């Protein structure tokens, strides 16, 4: 039969030390999980805004290639990245008769909130 002094000199961790270590590990794991969820959410938001910017820039460049554009508003639904997007464009006259101002805003099809807005100028008519 071993005496109490020989058992305590064997080394190892006590139950209290193991519980403290588990509590520290659980706290760190919860913090890492929370931070990773935030990073994934931010990544999705940045990706969505990037697609909206691409769509607006593409539409602006398409308008630059068209001739005979008139002032007015137009709305269209475009599919990109397996999602539908609503592009609203507003073409208006400027002080310079050779230029038209174009304002484009892009939003997801299921939201009225615009994710991206772009403005540019295009020739009023191609000569």
GROMACS .gro file of C-alpha atoms in nm:
model
  127
    1UNK     CA    1   0.000   0.000   0.000
    2UNK     CA    2   0.147   0.334  -0.100
    3UNK     CA    3   0.164   0.614   0.147
    4UNK     CA    4   0.014   0.957   0.086
    5UNK     CA    5   0.358   1.119   0.043
    6UNK     CA    6   0.455   0.878  -0.233
    7UNK     CA    7   0.127   0.939  -0.426
    8UNK     CA    8   0.166   1.316  -0.424
    9UNK     CA    9   0.524   1.295  -0.542
   10UNK     CA   10   0.422   1.099  -0.856
   11UNK     CA   11   0.343   1.423  -1.043
   12UNK     CA   12   0.058   1.485  -1.288
   13UNK     CA   13  -0.233   1.722  -1.284
   14UNK     CA   14  -0.497   1.764  -1.022
   15UNK     CA   15  -0.864   1.774  -1.114
   16UNK     CA   16  -0.872   2.149  -1.044
   17UNK     CA   17  -0.582   2.214  -1.281
   18UNK     CA   18  -0.751   2.014  -1.557
   19UNK     CA   19  -1.079   2.203  -1.507
   20UNK     CA   20  -0.900   2.539  -1.524
   21UNK     CA   21  -0.720   2.432  -1.842
   22UNK     CA   22  -1.049   2.321  -1.999
   23UNK     CA   23  -1.214   2.651  -1.906
   24UNK     CA   24  -0.930   2.847  -2.067
   25UNK     CA   25  -0.944   2.628  -2.378
   26UNK     CA   26  -1.324   2.666  -2.404
   27UNK     CA   27  -1.296   3.045  -2.375
   28UNK     CA   28  -1.029   3.060  -2.647
   29UNK     CA   29  -1.230   2.827  -2.872
   30UNK     CA   30  -1.539   3.045  -2.836
   31UNK     CA   31  -1.338   3.357  -2.922
   32UNK     CA   32  -1.184   3.194  -3.230
   33UNK     CA   33  -1.524   3.071  -3.347
   34UNK     CA   34  -1.675   3.418  -3.308
   35UNK     CA   35  -1.387   3.580  -3.496
   36UNK     CA   36  -1.407   3.328  -3.780
   37UNK     CA   37  -1.783   3.379  -3.816
   38UNK     CA   38  -1.726   3.756  -3.838
   39UNK     CA   39  -1.457   3.707  -4.103
   40UNK     CA   40  -1.683   3.485  -4.315
   41UNK     CA   41  -1.969   3.736  -4.287
   42UNK     CA   42  -1.742   4.023  -4.390
   43UNK     CA   43  -1.602   3.821  -4.681
   44UNK     CA   44  -1.954   3.759  -4.813
   45UNK     CA   45  -2.042   4.127  -4.783
   46UNK     CA   46  -1.726   4.235  -4.968
   47UNK     CA   47  -1.786   3.977  -5.240
   48UNK     CA   48  -2.145   4.097  -5.287
   49UNK     CA   49  -2.034   4.461  -5.318
   50UNK     CA   50  -1.762   4.358  -5.564
   51UNK     CA   51  -2.017   4.189  -5.791
   52UNK     CA   52  -2.239   4.497  -5.770
   53UNK     CA   53  -1.944   4.719  -5.871
   54UNK     CA   54  -1.862   4.494  -6.166
   55UNK     CA   55  -2.222   4.506  -6.285
   56UNK     CA   56  -2.239   4.885  -6.263
   57UNK     CA   57  -1.907   4.931  -6.443
   58UNK     CA   58  -2.007   4.682  -6.712
   59UNK     CA   59  -2.338   4.861  -6.770
   60UNK     CA   60  -2.166   5.198  -6.790
   61UNK     CA   61  -1.924   5.063  -7.051
   62UNK     CA   62  -2.210   4.906  -7.248
   63UNK     CA   63  -2.383   5.245  -7.257
   64UNK     CA   64  -2.064   5.410  -7.381
   65UNK     CA   65  -2.068   5.175  -7.682
   66UNK     CA   66  -2.432   5.245  -7.772
   67UNK     CA   67  -2.537   5.532  -7.993
   68UNK     CA   68  -2.844   5.749  -7.984
   69UNK     CA   69  -2.915   5.725  -7.612
   70UNK     CA   70  -3.190   5.945  -7.474
   71UNK     CA   71  -3.239   6.088  -7.128
   72UNK     CA   72  -3.458   5.886  -6.898
   73UNK     CA   73  -3.470   5.604  -6.649
   74UNK     CA   74  -3.446   5.233  -6.707
   75UNK     CA   75  -3.441   4.928  -6.486
   76UNK     CA   76  -3.324   4.579  -6.574
   77UNK     CA   77  -3.263   4.250  -6.398
   78UNK     CA   78  -2.926   4.085  -6.461
   79UNK     CA   79  -2.806   3.742  -6.347
   80UNK     CA   80  -2.452   3.705  -6.219
   81UNK     CA   81  -2.298   3.453  -5.978
   82UNK     CA   82  -2.625   3.257  -5.968
   83UNK     CA   83  -2.801   3.564  -5.826
   84UNK     CA   84  -3.036   3.820  -5.975
   85UNK     CA   85  -2.945   4.188  -5.952
   86UNK     CA   86  -3.150   4.498  -6.026
   87UNK     CA   87  -2.971   4.771  -6.223
   88UNK     CA   88  -3.137   5.111  -6.225
   89UNK     CA   89  -2.994   5.369  -6.459
   90UNK     CA   90  -3.077   5.733  -6.493
   91UNK     CA   91  -2.950   5.922  -6.797
   92UNK     CA   92  -2.973   6.300  -6.787
   93UNK     CA   93  -2.853   6.591  -6.997
   94UNK     CA   94  -2.561   6.806  -6.886
   95UNK     CA   95  -2.461   7.164  -6.959
   96UNK     CA   96  -2.231   7.029  -7.226
   97UNK     CA   97  -2.465   6.922  -7.508
   98UNK     CA   98  -2.218   6.659  -7.623
   99UNK     CA   99  -2.229   6.467  -7.293
  100UNK     CA  100  -2.493   6.278  -7.098
  101UNK     CA  101  -2.461   6.194  -6.729
  102UNK     CA  102  -2.536   5.837  -6.627
  103UNK     CA  103  -2.613   5.730  -6.271
  104UNK     CA  104  -2.637   5.359  -6.204
  105UNK     CA  105  -2.731   5.184  -5.884
  106UNK     CA  106  -2.716   4.811  -5.823
  107UNK     CA  107  -2.909   4.614  -5.564
  108UNK     CA  108  -2.985   4.247  -5.508
  109UNK     CA  109  -3.319   4.143  -5.658
  110UNK     CA  110  -3.460   4.066  -5.314
  111UNK     CA  111  -3.364   4.405  -5.164
  112UNK     CA  112  -3.442   4.769  -5.233
  113UNK     CA  113  -3.114   4.874  -5.068
  114UNK     CA  114  -2.854   4.981  -5.326
  115UNK     CA  115  -2.518   4.814  -5.270
  116UNK     CA  116  -2.327   5.019  -5.525
  117UNK     CA  117  -2.372   5.347  -5.710
  118UNK     CA  118  -2.171   5.462  -6.008
  119UNK     CA  119  -2.176   5.783  -6.211
  120UNK     CA  120  -2.019   5.858  -6.542
  121UNK     CA  121  -2.047   6.056  -6.861
  122UNK     CA  122  -2.107   5.926  -7.209
  123UNK     CA  123  -2.117   6.095  -7.549
  124UNK     CA  124  -2.463   6.227  -7.638
  125UNK     CA  125  -2.423   6.097  -7.994
  126UNK     CA  126  -2.153   5.919  -8.187
  127UNK     CA  127  -2.024   6.113  -8.483
   0.00000   0.00000   0.00000
